[in-house]
Tab-separated table of C-alpha atoms and ligand atoms in Angstrom:
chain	number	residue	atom	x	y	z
J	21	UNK	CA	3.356	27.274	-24.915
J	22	UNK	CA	5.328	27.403	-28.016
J	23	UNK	CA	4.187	25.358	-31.073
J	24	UNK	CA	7.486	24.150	-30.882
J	25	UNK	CA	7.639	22.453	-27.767
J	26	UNK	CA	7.774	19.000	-27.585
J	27	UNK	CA	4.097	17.246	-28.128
J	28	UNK	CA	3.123	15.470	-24.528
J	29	UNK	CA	0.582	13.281	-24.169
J	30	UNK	CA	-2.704	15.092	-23.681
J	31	UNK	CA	-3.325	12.242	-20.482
J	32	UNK	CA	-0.897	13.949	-18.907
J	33	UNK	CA	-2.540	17.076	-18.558
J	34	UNK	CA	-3.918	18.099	-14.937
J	35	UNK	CA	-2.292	14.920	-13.506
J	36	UNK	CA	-2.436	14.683	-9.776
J	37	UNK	CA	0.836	14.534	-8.633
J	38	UNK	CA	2.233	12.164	-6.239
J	39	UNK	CA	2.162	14.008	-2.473
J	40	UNK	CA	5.133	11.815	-0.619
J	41	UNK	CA	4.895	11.752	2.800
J	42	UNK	CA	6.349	14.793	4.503
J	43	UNK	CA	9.882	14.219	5.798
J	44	UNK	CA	10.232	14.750	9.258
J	45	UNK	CA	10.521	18.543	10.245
J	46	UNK	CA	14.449	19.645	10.897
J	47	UNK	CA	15.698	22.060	13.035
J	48	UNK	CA	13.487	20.739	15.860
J	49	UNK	CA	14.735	19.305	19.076
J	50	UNK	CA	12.469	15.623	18.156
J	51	UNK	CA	11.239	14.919	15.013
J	52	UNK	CA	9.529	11.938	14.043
J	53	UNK	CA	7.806	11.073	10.243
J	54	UNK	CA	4.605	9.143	10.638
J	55	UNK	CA	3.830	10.359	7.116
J	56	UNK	CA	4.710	7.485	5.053
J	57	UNK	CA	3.954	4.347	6.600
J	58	UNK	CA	7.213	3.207	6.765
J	59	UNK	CA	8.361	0.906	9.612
J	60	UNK	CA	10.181	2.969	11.836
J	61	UNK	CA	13.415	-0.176	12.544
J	62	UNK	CA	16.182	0.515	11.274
J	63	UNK	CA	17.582	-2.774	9.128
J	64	UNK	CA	18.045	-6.045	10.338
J	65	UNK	CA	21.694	-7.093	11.117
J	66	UNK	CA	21.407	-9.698	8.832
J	67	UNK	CA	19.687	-7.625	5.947
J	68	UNK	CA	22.287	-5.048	6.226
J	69	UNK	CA	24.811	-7.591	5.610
J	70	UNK	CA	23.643	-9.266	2.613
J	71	UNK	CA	22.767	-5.360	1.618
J	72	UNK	CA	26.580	-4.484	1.905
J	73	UNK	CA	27.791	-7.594	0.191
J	74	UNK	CA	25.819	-6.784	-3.372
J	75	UNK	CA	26.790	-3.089	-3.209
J	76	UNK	CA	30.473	-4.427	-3.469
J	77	UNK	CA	29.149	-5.106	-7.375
J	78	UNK	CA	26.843	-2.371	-8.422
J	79	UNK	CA	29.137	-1.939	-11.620
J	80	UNK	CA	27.191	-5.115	-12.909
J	81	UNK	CA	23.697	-5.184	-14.190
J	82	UNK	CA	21.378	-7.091	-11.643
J	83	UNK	CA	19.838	-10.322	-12.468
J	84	UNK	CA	16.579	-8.951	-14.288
J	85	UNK	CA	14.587	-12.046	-13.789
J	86	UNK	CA	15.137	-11.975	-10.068
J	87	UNK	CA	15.836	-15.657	-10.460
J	88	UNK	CA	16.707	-16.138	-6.823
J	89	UNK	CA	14.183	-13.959	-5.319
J	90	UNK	CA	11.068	-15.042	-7.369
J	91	UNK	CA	12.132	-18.856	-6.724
J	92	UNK	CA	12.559	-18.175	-2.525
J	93	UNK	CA	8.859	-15.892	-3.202
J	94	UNK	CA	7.262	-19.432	-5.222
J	95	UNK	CA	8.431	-21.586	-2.538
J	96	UNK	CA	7.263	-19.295	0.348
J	97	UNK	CA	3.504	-18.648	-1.523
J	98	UNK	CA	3.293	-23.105	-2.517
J	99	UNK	CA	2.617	-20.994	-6.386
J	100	UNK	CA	4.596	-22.201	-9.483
J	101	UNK	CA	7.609	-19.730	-10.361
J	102	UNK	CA	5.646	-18.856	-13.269
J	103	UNK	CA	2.807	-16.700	-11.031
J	104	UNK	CA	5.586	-14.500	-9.414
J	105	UNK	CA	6.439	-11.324	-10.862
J	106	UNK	CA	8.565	-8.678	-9.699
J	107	UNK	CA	8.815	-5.205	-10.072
J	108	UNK	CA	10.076	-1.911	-8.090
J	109	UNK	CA	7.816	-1.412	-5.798
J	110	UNK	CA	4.210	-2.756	-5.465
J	111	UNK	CA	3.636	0.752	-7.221
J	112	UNK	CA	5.859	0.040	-9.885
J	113	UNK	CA	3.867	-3.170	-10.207
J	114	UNK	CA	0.341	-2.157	-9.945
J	115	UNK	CA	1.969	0.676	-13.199
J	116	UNK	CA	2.647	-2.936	-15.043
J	117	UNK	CA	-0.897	-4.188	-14.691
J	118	UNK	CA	-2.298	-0.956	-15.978
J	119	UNK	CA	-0.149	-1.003	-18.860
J	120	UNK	CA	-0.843	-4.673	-19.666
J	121	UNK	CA	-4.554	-4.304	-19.288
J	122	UNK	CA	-6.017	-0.587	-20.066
J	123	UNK	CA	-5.511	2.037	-22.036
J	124	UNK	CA	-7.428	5.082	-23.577
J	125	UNK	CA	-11.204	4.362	-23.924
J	126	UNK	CA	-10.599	1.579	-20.717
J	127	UNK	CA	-11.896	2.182	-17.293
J	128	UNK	CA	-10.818	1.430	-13.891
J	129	UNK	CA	-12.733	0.982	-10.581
J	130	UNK	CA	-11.210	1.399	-7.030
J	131	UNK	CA	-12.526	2.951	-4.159
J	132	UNK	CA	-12.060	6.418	-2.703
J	133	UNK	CA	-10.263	7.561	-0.624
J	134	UNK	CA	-7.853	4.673	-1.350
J	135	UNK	CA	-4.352	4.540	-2.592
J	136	UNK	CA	-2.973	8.215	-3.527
J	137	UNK	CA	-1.089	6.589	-6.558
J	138	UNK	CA	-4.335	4.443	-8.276
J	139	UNK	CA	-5.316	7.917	-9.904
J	140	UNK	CA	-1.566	8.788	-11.068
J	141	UNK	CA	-1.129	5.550	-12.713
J	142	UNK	CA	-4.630	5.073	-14.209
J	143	UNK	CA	-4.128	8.204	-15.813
J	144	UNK	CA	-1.010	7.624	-16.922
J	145	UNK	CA	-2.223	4.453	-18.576
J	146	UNK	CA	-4.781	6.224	-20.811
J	147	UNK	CA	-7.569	4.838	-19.212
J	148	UNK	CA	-10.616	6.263	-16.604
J	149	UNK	CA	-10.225	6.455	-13.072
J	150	UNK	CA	-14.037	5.797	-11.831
J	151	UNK	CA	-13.649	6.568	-8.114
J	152	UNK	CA	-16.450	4.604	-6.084
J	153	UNK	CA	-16.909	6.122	-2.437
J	154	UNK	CA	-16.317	4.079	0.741
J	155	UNK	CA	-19.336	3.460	2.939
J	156	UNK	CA	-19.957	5.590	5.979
J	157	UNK	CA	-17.503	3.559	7.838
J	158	UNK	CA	-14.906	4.196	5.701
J	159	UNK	CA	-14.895	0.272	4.232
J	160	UNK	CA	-15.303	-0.630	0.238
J	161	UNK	CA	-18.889	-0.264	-1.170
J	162	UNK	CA	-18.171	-3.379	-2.839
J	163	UNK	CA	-21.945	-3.219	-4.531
J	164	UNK	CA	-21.076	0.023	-5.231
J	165	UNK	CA	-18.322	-1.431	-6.979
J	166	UNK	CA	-19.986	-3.507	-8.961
J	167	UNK	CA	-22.494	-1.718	-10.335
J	168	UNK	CA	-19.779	0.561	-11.621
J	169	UNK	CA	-18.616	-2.226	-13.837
J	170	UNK	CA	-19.559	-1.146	-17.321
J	171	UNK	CA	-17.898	-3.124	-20.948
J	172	UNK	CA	-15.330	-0.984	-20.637
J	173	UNK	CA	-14.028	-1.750	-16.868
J	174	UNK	CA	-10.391	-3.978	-17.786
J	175	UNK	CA	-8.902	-3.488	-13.687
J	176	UNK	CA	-10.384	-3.028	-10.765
J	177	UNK	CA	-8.540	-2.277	-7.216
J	178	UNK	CA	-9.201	-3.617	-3.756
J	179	UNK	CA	-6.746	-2.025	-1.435
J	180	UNK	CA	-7.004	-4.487	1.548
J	181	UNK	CA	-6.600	-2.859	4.150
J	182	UNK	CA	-7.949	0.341	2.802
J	183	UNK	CA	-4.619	3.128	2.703
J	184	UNK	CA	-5.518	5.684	4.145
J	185	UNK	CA	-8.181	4.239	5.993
J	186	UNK	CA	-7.138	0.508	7.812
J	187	UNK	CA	-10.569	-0.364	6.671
J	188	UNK	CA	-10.674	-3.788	5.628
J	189	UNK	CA	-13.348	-5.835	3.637
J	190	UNK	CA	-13.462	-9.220	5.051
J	191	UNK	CA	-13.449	-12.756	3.173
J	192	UNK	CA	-17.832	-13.673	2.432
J	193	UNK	CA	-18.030	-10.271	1.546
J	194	UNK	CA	-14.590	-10.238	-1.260
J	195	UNK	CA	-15.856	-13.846	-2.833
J	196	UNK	CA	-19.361	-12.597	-3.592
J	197	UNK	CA	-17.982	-9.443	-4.943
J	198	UNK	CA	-15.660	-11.490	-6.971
J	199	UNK	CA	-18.859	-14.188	-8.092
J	200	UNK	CA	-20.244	-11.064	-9.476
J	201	UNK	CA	-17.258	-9.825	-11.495
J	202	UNK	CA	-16.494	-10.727	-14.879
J	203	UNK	CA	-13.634	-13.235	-15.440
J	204	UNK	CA	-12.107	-11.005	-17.988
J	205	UNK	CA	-11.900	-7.969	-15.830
J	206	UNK	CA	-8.804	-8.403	-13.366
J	207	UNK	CA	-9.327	-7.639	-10.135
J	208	UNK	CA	-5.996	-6.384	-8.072
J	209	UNK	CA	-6.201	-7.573	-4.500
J	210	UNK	CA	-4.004	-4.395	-3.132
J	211	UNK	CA	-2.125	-6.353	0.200
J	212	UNK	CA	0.873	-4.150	1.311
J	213	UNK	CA	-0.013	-4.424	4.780
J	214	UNK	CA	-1.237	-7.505	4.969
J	215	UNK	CA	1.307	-8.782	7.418
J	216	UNK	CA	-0.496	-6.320	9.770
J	217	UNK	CA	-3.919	-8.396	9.791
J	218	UNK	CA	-4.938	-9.910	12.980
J	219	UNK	CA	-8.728	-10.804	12.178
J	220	UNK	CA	-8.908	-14.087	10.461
J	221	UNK	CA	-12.483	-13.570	8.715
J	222	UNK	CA	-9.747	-10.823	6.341
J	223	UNK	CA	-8.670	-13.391	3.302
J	224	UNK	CA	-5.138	-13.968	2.692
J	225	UNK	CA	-5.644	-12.604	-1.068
J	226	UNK	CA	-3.286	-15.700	-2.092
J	227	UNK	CA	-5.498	-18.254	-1.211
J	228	UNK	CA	-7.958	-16.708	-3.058
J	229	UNK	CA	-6.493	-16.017	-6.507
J	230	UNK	CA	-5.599	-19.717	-6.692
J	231	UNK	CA	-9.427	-20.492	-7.188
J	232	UNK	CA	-9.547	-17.475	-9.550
J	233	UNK	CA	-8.033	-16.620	-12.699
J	234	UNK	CA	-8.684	-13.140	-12.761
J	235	UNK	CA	-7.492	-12.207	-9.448
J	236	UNK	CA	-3.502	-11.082	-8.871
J	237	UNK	CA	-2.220	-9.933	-5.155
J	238	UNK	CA	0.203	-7.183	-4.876
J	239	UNK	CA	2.820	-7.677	-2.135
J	240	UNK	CA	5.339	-5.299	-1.065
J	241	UNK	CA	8.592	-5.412	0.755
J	242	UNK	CA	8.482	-1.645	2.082
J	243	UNK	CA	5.964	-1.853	5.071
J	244	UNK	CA	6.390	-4.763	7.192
J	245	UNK	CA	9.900	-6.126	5.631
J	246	UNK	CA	11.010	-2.639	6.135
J	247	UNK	CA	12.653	-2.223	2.813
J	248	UNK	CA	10.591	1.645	1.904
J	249	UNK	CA	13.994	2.702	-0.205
J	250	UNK	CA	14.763	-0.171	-1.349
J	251	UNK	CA	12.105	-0.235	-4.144
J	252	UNK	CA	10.838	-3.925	-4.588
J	253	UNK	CA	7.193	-5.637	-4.096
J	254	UNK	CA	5.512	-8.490	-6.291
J	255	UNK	CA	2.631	-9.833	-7.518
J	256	UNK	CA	1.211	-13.363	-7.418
J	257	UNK	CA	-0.922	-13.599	-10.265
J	258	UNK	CA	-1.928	-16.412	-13.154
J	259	UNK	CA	0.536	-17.481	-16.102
J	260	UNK	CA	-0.734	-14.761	-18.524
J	261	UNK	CA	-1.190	-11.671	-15.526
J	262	UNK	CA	2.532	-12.832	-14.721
J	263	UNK	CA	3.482	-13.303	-17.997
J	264	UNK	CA	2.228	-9.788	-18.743
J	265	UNK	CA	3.842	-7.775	-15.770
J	266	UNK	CA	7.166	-9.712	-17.234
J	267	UNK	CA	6.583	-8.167	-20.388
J	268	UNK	CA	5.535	-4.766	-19.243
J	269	UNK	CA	8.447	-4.561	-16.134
J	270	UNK	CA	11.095	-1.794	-16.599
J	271	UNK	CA	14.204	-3.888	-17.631
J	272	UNK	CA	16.570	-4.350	-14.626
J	273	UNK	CA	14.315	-2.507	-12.566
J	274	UNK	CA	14.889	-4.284	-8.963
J	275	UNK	CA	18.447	-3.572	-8.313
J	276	UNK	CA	20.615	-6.547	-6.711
J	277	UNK	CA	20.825	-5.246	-3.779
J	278	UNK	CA	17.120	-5.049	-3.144
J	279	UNK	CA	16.720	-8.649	-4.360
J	280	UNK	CA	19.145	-9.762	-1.983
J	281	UNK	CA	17.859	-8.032	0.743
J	282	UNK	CA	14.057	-9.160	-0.058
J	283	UNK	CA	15.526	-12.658	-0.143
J	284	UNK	CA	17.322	-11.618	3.319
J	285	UNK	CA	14.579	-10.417	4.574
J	286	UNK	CA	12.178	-13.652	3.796
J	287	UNK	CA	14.679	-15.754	5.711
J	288	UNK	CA	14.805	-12.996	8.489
J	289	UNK	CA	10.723	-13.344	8.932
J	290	UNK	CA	10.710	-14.399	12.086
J	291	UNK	CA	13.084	-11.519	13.851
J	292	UNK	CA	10.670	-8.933	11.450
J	293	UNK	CA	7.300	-10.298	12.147
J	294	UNK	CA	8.144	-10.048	15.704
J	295	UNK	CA	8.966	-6.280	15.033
J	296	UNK	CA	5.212	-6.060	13.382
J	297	UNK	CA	4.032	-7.577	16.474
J	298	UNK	CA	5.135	-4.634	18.493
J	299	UNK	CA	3.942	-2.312	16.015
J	300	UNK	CA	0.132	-4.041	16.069
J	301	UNK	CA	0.416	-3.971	20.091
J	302	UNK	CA	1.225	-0.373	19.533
J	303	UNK	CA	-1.735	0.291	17.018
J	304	UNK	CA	-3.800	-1.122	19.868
J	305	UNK	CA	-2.511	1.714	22.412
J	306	UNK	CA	-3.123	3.941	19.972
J	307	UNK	CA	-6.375	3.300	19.012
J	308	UNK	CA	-7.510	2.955	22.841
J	309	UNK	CA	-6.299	5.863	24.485
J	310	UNK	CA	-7.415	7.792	21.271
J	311	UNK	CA	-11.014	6.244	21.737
J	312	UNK	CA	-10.443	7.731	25.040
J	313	UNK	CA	-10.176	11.239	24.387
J	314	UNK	CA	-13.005	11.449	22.261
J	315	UNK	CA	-11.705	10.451	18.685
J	316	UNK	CA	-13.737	8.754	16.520
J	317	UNK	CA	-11.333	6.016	14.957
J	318	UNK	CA	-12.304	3.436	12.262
J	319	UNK	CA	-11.057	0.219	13.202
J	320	UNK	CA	-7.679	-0.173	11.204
J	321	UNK	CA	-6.109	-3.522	10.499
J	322	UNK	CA	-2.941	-1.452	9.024
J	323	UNK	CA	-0.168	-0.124	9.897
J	324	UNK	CA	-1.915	3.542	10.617
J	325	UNK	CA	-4.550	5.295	11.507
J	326	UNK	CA	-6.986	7.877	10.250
J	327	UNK	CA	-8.866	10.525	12.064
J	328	UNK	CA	-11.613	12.128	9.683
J	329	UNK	CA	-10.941	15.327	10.619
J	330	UNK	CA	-12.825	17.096	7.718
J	331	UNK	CA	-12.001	20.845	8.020
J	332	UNK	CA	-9.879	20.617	10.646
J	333	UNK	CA	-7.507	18.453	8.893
J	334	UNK	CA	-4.823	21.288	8.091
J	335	UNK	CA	-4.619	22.782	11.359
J	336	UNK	CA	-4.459	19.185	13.162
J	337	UNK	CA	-1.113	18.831	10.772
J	338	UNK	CA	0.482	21.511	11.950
J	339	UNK	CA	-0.547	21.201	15.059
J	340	UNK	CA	1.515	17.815	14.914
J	341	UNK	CA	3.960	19.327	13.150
J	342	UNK	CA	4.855	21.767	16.003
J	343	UNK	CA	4.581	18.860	18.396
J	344	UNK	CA	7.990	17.256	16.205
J	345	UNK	CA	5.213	14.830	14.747
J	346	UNK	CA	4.901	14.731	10.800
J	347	UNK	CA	1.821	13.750	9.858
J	348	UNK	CA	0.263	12.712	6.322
J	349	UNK	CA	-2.713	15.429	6.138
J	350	UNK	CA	-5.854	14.654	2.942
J	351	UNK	CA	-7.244	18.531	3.408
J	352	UNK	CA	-10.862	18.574	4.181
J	353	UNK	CA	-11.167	14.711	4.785
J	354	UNK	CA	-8.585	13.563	7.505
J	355	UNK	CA	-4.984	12.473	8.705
J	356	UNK	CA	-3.670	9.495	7.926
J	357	UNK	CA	-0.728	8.450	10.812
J	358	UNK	CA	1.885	5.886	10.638
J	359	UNK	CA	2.144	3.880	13.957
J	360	UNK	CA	6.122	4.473	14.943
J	361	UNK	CA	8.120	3.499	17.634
J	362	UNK	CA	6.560	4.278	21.057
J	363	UNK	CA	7.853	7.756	21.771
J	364	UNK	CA	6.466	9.152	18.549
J	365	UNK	CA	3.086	7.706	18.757
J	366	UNK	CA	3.435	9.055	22.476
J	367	UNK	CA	4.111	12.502	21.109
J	368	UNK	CA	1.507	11.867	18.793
J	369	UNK	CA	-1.047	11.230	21.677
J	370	UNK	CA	-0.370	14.336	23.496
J	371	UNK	CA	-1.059	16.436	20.490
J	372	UNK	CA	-4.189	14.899	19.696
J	373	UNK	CA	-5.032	14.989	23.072
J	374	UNK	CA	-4.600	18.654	23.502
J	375	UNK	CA	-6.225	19.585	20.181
J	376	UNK	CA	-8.910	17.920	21.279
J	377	UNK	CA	-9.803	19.995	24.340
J	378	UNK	CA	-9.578	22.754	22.422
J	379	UNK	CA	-12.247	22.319	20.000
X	14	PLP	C1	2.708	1.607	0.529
X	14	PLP	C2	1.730	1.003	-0.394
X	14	PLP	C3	2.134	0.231	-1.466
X	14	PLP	C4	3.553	-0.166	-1.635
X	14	PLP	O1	4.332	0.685	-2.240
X	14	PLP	P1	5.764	0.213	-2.744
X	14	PLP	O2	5.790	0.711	-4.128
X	14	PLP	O3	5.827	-1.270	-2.681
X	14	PLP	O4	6.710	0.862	-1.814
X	14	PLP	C5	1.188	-0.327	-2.294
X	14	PLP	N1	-0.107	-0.159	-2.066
X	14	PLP	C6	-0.550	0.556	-1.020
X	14	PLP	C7	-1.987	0.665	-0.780
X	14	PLP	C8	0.357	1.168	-0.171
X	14	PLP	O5	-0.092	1.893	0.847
């Protein structure tokens, strides 16, 4: 490198880099992406409407406080207006925490495997990642976590359910981690798929912040609200957490046509939730008939599932790749695969199935 490049910051250096999901193969007669968690329905009627209405304006700025949004998000949650904050993406959120709470010397806990972007942003931020393993069942070592705590620990993540497990930690278990946490360490109660939760002993992470200061809940639009490209999520989180993540947000981030589709989409609940019904009666197929050949499958309260293939992991992609299934492979640990509408997660099956009786 020439001494007369542009100086970088050195935390840059050996960054992971963000692995999206692989788009579905082309060229082949089906194709299907289960590689991204996305929901696989295409917009609402009445999402696409409101969507087509603000695009007629895109020469304007959008409203940067998401006035209307955070208002319909403050009603919805019973918090004051003041605890909502917005950003593009629960990614681009979770970036604004960072940024308003560590920085070089800091540390951050979350588990691992979790969330692919926790590293990328930590390190981004300055601060060190300190990865705490799951337990042998795939869930948070939440003592684990704990003991990791150090005076230098300013975040730590809960990713509830576990991406890219569906591993959840369930609510005795969360408050007695969170007795044992330091009120001025903020813990991040990671809930993008929370919508997918069925098992009421799994806290609603909003109940619990209001009883604790140093908690804030990430929300998303993209899973269940099926909103993936429309880049907006939130976080419900105390006066100064909020008033932080206002401070730190990129300015005009959420575009106005993702605000009005969010909003859209909070008055469409009903129509979607039934949609994430289907999709949890499909996760139960799933999981069943994969039980039934053989698999090993922790239980997953999300919308995926993950087989801990280990070092089989790469060949069991393209296996699924072949099939006209595109899978989201972690090499030497597992797949991670989105439940999608019936005749991919069908297709899915049969390659699992048949890789099975080979090995
Ligand atoms: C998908 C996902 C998100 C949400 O990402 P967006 O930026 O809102 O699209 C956040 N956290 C986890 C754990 C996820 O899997």
């Amino acid at each position: 490198m020439s001494d007369t490049s542009p100086k970088l910051r050195a935390e840059l250096d050996g960054i992971p880099t963000y692995k999206p999901g692989r788009p579905a193969a082309v060229g082949e007669a089906v194709s299907y992406k289960l590689s991204s968690n996305e929901n696989p329905y295409p917009p609402l009627p009445g999402v696409m409407e409101s969507v087509l209405a603000s695009a007629g304006a895109f020469n304007r700025y959008p409203d940067m406080a998401c006035t209307g949004l955070t208002s319909e998000l403050a009603d919805r949650f019973e918090v004051p207006v003041s605890h909502v904050a917005t950003g593009t993406g629960s990614v681009g959120v979770a970036q604004q925490l960072l940024q308003a709470t560590s920085g070089p010397g800091d540390e951050v806990i979350y588990a691992w495997r979790s969330f692919e972007a926790y590293p990328i942003i930590t390190q981004i931020s300055g601060a060190a990642s300190v990865k705490v393993p799951l337990d042998a069942d795939a869930v948070h070592d939440l003592d684990a976590m704990v003991d990791a705590i150090t005076d230098r620990t300013r975040m730590i993540f809960v990713c509830n359910p576990n991406n890219p497990t569906g591993t959840v930690v369930r609510r005795a278990e969360l408050e007695r981690f969170l007795d044992r946490v330091p009120t001025d360490i903020l813990v991040v109660l990671d809930e993008a798929y929370r919508e997918f939760i069925r098992d009421t002993e799994v806290p609603d992470g909003v109940e619990i912040y209001r009883e604790r200061p140093n908690v804030a809940v990430l929300r998303t639009f993209s899973k269940a609200y099926g909103l993936a490209g429309l880049r907006v999520g939130f976080a419900i989180a105390h006066e100064r957490v909020a008033a932080a993540l206002r401070k730190t947000a990129v300015p005009f981030g959420v575009s106005q046509i993702a605000q009005d589709a969010a909003v859209a989409s909070l008055r469409a609940e009903e129509e979607l939730l039934e949609r994430v019904a289907e999709l949890v009666g499909e996760r139960a197929r799933v999981c069943e008939a994969l039980r039934g050949q053989g698999w090993t499958v922790p239980d997953t309260h999300a919308n995926f599932v993950w087989l801990g293939l280990g070092e089989r992991t790469a060949d069991f992609a393209v296996e699924c790749e072949r099939s006209g299934v595109t899978v989201r492979p972690f090499v030497g640990e597992g797949v991670r695969v989105t439940i999608g509408e019936y005749k991919a997660n069908d297709l899915f099956l049969r390659t699992a199935e048949s890789f099975r009786e080979e090995i």
